[in-house]
Coordinates of C-alpha atoms and ligand atoms in Angstrom, one line a residue:
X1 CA 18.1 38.7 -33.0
X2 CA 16.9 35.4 -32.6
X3 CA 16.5 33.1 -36.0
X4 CA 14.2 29.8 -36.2
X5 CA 13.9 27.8 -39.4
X6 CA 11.1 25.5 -39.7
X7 CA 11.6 22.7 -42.8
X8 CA 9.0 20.5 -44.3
X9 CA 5.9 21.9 -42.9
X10 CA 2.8 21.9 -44.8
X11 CA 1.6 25.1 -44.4
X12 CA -1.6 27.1 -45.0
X13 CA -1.3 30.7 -45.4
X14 CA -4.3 33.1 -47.4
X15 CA -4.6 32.6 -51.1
X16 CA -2.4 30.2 -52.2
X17 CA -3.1 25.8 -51.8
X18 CA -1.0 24.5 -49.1
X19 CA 2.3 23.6 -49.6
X20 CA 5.2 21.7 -48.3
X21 CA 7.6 24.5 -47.2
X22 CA 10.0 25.9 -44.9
X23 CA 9.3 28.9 -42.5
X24 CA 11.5 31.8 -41.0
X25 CA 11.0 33.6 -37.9
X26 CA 12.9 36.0 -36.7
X27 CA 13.2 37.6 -33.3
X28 CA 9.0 37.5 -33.0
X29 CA 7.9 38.2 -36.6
X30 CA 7.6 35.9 -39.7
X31 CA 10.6 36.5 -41.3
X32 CA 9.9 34.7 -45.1
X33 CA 8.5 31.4 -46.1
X34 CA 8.4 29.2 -49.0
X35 CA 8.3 26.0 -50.9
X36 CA 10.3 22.8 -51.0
X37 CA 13.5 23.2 -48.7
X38 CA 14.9 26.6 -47.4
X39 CA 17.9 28.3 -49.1
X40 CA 21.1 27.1 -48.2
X41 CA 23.0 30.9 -47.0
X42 CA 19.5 30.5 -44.4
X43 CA 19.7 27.3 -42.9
X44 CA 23.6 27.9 -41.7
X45 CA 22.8 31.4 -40.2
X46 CA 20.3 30.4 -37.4
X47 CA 19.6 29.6 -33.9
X48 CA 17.1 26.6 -34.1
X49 CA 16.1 23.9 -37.0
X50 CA 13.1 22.2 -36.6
X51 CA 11.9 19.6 -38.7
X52 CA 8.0 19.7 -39.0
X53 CA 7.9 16.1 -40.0
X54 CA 5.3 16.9 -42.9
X55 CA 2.9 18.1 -40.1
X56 CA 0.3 21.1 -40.9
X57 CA 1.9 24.5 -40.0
X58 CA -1.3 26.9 -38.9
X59 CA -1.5 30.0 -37.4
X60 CA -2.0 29.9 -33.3
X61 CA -5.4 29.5 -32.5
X62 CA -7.4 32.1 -31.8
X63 CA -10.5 31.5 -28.9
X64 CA -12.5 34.8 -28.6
X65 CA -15.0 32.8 -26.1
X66 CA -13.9 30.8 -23.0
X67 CA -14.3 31.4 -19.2
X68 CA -11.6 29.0 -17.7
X69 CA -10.3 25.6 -17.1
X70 CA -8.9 23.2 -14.1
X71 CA -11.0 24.9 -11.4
X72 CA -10.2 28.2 -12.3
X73 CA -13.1 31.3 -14.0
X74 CA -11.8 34.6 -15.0
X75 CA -14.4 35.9 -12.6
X76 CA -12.0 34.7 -9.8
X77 CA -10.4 37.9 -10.6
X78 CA -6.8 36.0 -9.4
X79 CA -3.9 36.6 -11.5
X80 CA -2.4 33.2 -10.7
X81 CA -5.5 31.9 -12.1
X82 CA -5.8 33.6 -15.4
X83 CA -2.2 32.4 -15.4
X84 CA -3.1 28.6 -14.9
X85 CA -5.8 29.1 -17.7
X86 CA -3.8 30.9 -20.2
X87 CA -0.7 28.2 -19.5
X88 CA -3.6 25.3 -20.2
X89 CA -4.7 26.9 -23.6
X90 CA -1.2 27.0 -24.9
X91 CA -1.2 23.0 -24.4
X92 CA -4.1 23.0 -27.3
X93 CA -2.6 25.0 -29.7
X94 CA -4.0 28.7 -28.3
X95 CA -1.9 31.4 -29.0
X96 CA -4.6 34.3 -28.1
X97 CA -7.7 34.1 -26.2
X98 CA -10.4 36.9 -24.2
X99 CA -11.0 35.9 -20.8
X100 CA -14.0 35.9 -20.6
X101 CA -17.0 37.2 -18.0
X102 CA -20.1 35.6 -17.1
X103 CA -23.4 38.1 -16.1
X104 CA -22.9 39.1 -12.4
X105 CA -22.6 42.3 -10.5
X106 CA -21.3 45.7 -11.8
X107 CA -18.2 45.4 -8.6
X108 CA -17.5 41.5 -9.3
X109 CA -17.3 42.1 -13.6
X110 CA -15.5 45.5 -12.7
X111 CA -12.8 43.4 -10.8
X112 CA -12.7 40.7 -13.4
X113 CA -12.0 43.4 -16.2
X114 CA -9.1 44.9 -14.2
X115 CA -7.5 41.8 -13.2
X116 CA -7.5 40.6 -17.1
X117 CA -6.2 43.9 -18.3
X118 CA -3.2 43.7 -15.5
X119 CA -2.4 40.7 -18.7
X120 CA -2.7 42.5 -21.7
X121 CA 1.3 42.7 -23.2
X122 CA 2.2 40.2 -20.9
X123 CA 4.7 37.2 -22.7
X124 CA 5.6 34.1 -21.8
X125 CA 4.9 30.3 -21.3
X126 CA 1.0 31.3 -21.9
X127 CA -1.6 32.6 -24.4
X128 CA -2.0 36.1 -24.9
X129 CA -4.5 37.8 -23.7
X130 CA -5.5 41.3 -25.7
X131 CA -8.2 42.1 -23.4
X132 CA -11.6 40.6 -22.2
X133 CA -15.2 39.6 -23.9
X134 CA -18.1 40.6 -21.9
X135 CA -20.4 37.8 -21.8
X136 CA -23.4 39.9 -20.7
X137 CA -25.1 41.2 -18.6
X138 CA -27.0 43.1 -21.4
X139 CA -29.4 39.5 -21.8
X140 CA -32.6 37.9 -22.2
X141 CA -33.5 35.9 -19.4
X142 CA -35.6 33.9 -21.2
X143 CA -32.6 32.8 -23.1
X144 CA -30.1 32.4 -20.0
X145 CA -28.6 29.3 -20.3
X146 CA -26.2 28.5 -17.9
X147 CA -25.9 32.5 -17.1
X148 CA -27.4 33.9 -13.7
X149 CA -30.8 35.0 -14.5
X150 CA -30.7 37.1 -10.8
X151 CA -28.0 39.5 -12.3
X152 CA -29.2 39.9 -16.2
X153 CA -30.6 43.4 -16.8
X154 CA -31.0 46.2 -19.4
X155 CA -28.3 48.0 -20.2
X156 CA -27.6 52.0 -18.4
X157 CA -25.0 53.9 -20.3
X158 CA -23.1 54.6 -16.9
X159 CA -22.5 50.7 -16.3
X160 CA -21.3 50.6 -20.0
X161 CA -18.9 53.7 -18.8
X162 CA -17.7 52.1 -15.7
X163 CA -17.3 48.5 -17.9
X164 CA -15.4 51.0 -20.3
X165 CA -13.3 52.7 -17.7
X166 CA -12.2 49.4 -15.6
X167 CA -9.4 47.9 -18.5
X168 CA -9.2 46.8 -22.2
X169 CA -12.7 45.4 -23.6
X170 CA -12.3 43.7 -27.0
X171 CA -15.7 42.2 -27.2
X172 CA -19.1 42.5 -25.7
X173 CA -22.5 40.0 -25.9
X174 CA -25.6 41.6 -25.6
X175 CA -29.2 40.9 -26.4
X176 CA -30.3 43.4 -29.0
X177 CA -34.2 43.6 -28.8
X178 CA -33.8 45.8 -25.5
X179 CA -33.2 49.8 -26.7
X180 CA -31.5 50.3 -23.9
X181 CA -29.1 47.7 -25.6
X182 CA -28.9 48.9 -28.4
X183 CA -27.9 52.9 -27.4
X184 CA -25.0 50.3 -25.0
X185 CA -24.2 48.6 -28.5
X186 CA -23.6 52.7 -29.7
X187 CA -20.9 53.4 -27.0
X188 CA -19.1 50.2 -27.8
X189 CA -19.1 50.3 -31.3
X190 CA -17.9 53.8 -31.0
X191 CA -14.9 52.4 -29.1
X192 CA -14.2 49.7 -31.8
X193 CA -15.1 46.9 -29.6
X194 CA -16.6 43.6 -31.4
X195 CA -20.5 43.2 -30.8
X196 CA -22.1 40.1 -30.8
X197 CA -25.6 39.3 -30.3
X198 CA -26.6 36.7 -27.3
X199 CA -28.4 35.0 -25.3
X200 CA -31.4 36.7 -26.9
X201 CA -35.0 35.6 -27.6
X202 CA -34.6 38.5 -30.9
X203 CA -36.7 38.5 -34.2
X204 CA -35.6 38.5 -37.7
X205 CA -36.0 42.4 -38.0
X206 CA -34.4 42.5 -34.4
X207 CA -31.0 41.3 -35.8
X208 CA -31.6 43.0 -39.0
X209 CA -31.6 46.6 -37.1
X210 CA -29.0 45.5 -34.7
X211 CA -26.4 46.1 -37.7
X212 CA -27.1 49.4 -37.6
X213 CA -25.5 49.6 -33.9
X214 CA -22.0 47.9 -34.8
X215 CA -23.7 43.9 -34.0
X216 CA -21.0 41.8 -36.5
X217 CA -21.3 38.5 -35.0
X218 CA -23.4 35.9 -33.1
X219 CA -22.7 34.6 -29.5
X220 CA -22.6 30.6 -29.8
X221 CA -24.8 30.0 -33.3
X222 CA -28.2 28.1 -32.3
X223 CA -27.0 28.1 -28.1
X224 CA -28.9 31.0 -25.8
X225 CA -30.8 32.3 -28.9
X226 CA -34.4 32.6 -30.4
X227 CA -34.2 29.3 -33.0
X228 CA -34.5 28.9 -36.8
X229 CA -38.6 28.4 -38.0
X230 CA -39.4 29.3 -41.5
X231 CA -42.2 31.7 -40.6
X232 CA -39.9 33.6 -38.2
X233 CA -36.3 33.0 -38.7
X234 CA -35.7 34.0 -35.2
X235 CA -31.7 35.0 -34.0
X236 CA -29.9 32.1 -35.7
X237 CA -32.1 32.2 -38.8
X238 CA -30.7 35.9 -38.8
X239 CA -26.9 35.1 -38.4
X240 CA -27.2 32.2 -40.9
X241 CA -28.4 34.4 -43.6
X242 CA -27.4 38.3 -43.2
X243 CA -23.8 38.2 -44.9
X244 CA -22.6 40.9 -42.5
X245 CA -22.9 38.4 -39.3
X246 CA -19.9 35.6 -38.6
X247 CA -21.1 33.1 -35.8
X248 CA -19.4 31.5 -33.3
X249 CA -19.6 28.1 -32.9
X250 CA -19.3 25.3 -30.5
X251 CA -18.1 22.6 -32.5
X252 CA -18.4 19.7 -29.5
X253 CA -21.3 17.8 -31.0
X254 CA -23.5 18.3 -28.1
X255 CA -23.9 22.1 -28.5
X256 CA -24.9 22.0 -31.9
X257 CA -25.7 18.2 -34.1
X258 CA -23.5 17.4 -37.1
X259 CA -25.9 18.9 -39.3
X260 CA -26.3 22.0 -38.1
X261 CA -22.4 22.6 -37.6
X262 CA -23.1 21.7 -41.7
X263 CA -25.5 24.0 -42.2
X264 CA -23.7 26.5 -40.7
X265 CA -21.2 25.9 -43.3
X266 CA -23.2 26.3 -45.7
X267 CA -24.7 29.5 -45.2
X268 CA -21.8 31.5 -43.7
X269 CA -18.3 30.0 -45.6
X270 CA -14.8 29.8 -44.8
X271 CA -14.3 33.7 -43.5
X272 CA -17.5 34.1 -41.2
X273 CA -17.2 31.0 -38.7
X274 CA -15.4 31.4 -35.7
X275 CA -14.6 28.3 -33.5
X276 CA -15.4 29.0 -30.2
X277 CA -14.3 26.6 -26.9
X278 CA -16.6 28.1 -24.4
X279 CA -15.0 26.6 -21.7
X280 CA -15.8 26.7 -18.5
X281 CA -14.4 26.4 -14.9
X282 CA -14.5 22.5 -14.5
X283 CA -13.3 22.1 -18.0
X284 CA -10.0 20.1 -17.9
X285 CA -11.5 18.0 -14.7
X286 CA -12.2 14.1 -14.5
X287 CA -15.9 13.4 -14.0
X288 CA -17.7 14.3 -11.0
X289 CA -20.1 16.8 -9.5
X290 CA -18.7 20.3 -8.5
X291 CA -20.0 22.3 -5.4
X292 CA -19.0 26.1 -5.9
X293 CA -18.9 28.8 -3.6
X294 CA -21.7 30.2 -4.3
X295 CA -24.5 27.1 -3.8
X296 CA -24.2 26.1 -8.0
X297 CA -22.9 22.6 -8.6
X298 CA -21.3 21.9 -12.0
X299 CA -21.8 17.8 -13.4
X300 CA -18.8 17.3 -15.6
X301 CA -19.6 14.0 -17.5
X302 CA -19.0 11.5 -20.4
X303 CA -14.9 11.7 -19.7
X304 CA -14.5 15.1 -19.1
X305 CA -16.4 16.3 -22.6
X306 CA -20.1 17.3 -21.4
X307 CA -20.4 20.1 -18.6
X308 CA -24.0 20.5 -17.0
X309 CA -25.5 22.5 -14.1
X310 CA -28.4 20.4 -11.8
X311 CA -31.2 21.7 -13.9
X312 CA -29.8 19.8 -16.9
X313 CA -28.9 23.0 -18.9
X314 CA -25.5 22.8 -20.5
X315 CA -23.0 24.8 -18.9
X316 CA -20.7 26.1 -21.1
X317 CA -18.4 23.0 -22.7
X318 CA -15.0 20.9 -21.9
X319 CA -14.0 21.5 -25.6
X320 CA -10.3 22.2 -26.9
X321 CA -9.7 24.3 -30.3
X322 CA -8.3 21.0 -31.9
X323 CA -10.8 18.8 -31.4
X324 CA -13.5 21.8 -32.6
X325 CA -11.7 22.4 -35.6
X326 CA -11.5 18.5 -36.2
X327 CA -15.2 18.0 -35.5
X328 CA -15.7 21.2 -37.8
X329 CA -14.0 20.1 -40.5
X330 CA -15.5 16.4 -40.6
X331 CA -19.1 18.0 -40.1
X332 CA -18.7 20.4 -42.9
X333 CA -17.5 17.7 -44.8
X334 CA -14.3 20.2 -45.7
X335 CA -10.9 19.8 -45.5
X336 CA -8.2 21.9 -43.2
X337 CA -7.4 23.4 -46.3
X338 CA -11.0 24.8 -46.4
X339 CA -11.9 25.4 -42.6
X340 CA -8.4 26.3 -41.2
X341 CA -9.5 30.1 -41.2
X342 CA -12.4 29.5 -38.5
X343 CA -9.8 29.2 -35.7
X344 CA -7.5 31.9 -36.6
X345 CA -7.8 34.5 -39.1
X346 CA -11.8 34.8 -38.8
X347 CA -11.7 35.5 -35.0
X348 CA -8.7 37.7 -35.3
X349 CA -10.6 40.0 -38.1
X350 CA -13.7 39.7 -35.7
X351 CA -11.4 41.6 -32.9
X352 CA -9.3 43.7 -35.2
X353 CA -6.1 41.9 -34.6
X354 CA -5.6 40.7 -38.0
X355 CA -2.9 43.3 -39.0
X356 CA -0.4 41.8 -36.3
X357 CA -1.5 37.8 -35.9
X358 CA -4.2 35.0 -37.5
X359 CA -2.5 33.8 -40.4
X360 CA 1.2 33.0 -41.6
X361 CA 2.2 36.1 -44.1
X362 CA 5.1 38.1 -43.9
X363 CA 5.4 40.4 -40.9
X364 CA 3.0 39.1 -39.2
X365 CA 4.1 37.9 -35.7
X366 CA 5.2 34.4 -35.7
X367 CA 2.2 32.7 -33.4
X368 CA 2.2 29.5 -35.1
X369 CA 1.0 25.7 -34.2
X370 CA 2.2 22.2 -35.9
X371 CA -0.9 20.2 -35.7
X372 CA -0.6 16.2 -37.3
X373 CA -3.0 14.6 -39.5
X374 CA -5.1 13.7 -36.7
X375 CA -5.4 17.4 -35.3
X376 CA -3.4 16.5 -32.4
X377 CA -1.0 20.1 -31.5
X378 CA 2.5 19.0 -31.3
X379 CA 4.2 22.7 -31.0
X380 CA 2.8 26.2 -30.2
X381 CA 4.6 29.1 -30.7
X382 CA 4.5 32.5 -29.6
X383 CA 5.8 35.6 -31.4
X384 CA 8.7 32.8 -32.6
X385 CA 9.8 31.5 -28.8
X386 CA 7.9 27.6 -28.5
X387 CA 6.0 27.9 -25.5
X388 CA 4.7 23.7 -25.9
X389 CA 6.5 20.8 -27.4
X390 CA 4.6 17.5 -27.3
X391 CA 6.8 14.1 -28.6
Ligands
LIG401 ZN1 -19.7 31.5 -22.6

């Protein structure tokens, strides 16, 4: 059995004010923590030291949302590619993440489903991957974004079965003001698969009745979804202020302003905001314009950080989980000690991983990220084994 000691990590774990501590993990679980420096009969009765230099010891991040990264989409359907993604998220501090679809045919998401499943239990040098997040096709055109209007329809419960039957599903978007949707949301809640409502042009009392079909969660708060007015709240009006929804968030600054990220905050706390990337296939590119196969061009701009389609719709972002939760933090006017749940523990709840992963407590597996003052990630590690060192 494999032993690593961390010493003189500040670390965060539920409950308690961080600390300045030390940190055992043994073979891939956390083994025992605790303050000041580790006992003595511990520190000569292991494998590997490492000094944390003071830096913030987190759990892993956790992204529930993102398509892909340096010219790769989880609708390529390549395992290579999920590979290449998975490898980059590690980089920023991801320990877990969904693949996840974008609205197209029944065959193409069917092939995207299996090909992400082939990863599920799969470790190494990359983020885990516990299955995949449906983004769509249940939406409302009129709330498309940067999704393919041509392949958005209402929900039948054989595509649902087919979806079901081609892998492991941990989380589905859907537009909840279609009934068709919501006998879909049924099914899926019924498998114990997260629901989140979006791209959707829904009411007030349209969210309010989607709880009753399993809906827990918002898909990117105020993006693809009928906005906040006092005399109808609309979809984000809804997930602000009915406890019962957490909202993702897409903490890059051009999603969402300061202010709302703030009032976001505000509304929903510490345990119902969920840091989403939403990255996208040029994400992790220089600036330029990028033809695709299929006659779409994606604009990556302002060094690497805004991601456009021709029409001028954003396309999904070039955002990493370190410089969310940094934005986050600032824009909440928080501190980590505050906001470090919205990129772990939150999410993992949302997908019902929490038992095994999303926070540092006893037992739990030892996913784990050092991250300095400045949120940059200086180690990631994965069920104990460091997957990413950077001096
Ligand atoms: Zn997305």
């Amino acid at each position: 059995m494999s032993k690593t000691l961390i010493q003189n990590a500040r670390i965060f774990t539920p409950g308690v004010p961080s600390f300045l501590g030390w940190l055992l993990a043994e073979d891939v679980k956390i083994a025992d923590f605790g303050e000041n420096s580790a006992p003595e009969t511990l520190c000569n009765n292991v494998d590997e030291v490492i000094n944390a230099k003071r830096q913030n010891l987190l759990p892993g991040f956790i992204d529930i949302h993102t398509h892909g990264c340096l010219g790769c989409c989880t609708m390529d359907a390549d395992p290579e590619k999920i590979l290449k993604i998975a490898s980059f998220h590690v980089t920023h501090g991801v320990t877990t993440y969904l693949p996840t679809t974008m609205t197209d045919t029944t065959e193409v998401t069917v092939r995207a489903i299996r090909c992400v499943t082939e990863f599920v239990g799969k470790r190494g040098n990359f983020a885990k991957i516990p299955g995949v997040h449906l983004e769509g096709p249940f939406f409302n055109a009129a709330k498309c974004g940067a999704q393919d209007t041509a392949n958005i329809r209402r929900a039948t419960i054989e595509e649902c079965k087919t979806f079901l039957n081609a892998g492991v599903i941990k989380r589905i978007a859907i537009a909840p003001e279609f009934p068709e949707n919501l006998k879909a949301a049924d099914l899926f809640k019924d498998e114990g698969i997260s629901i989140s409502a979006g791209h959707t042009n829904a009411v007030y009392a349209d969210m309010a009745e989607a709880l009753n079909h399993g809906f827990r969660s918002v898909t990117h708060l105020y993006n693809g979804m009928s906005s906040f007015t006092h005399r109808e709240p609309g979809a984000a009006g809804a997930a602000l202020s009915l406890d019962e929804y957490s909202c993702e968030i897409i903490c890059d600054n051009i999603h969402s302003h300061p202010a709302a990220q703030n009032i976001a905050w505000r509304c929903k706390g510490a345990e119902k905001i969920v840091l989403i990337t939403d990255m996208i296939r040029p994400s992790g590119l220089p600036d330029g314009h990028y033809p695709q196969a299929d006659g779409s061009e994606f604009i990556v701009s302002h060094n690497g950080t805004e991601l456009r389609i021709p029409s001028g719709a954003l396309a999904g972002s070039a955002l990493t989980m370190e410089r969310g939760l940094k934005n986050f933090t600032a824009n909440a006017h928080a501190s980590l000690e505050e906001t470090w749940r919205c990129s772990s523990l939150n999410a993992a709840k949302l997908i019902g991983i929490d038992h095994e992963t999303g926070s540092i407590e006893k037992g739990k597996l030892a996913d784990i990220i050092l991250l300095d003052d400045d949120f940059n990630v200086k180690r990631t590690i994965i069920e104990g084994q460091t997957v990413y060192i950077q001096d």
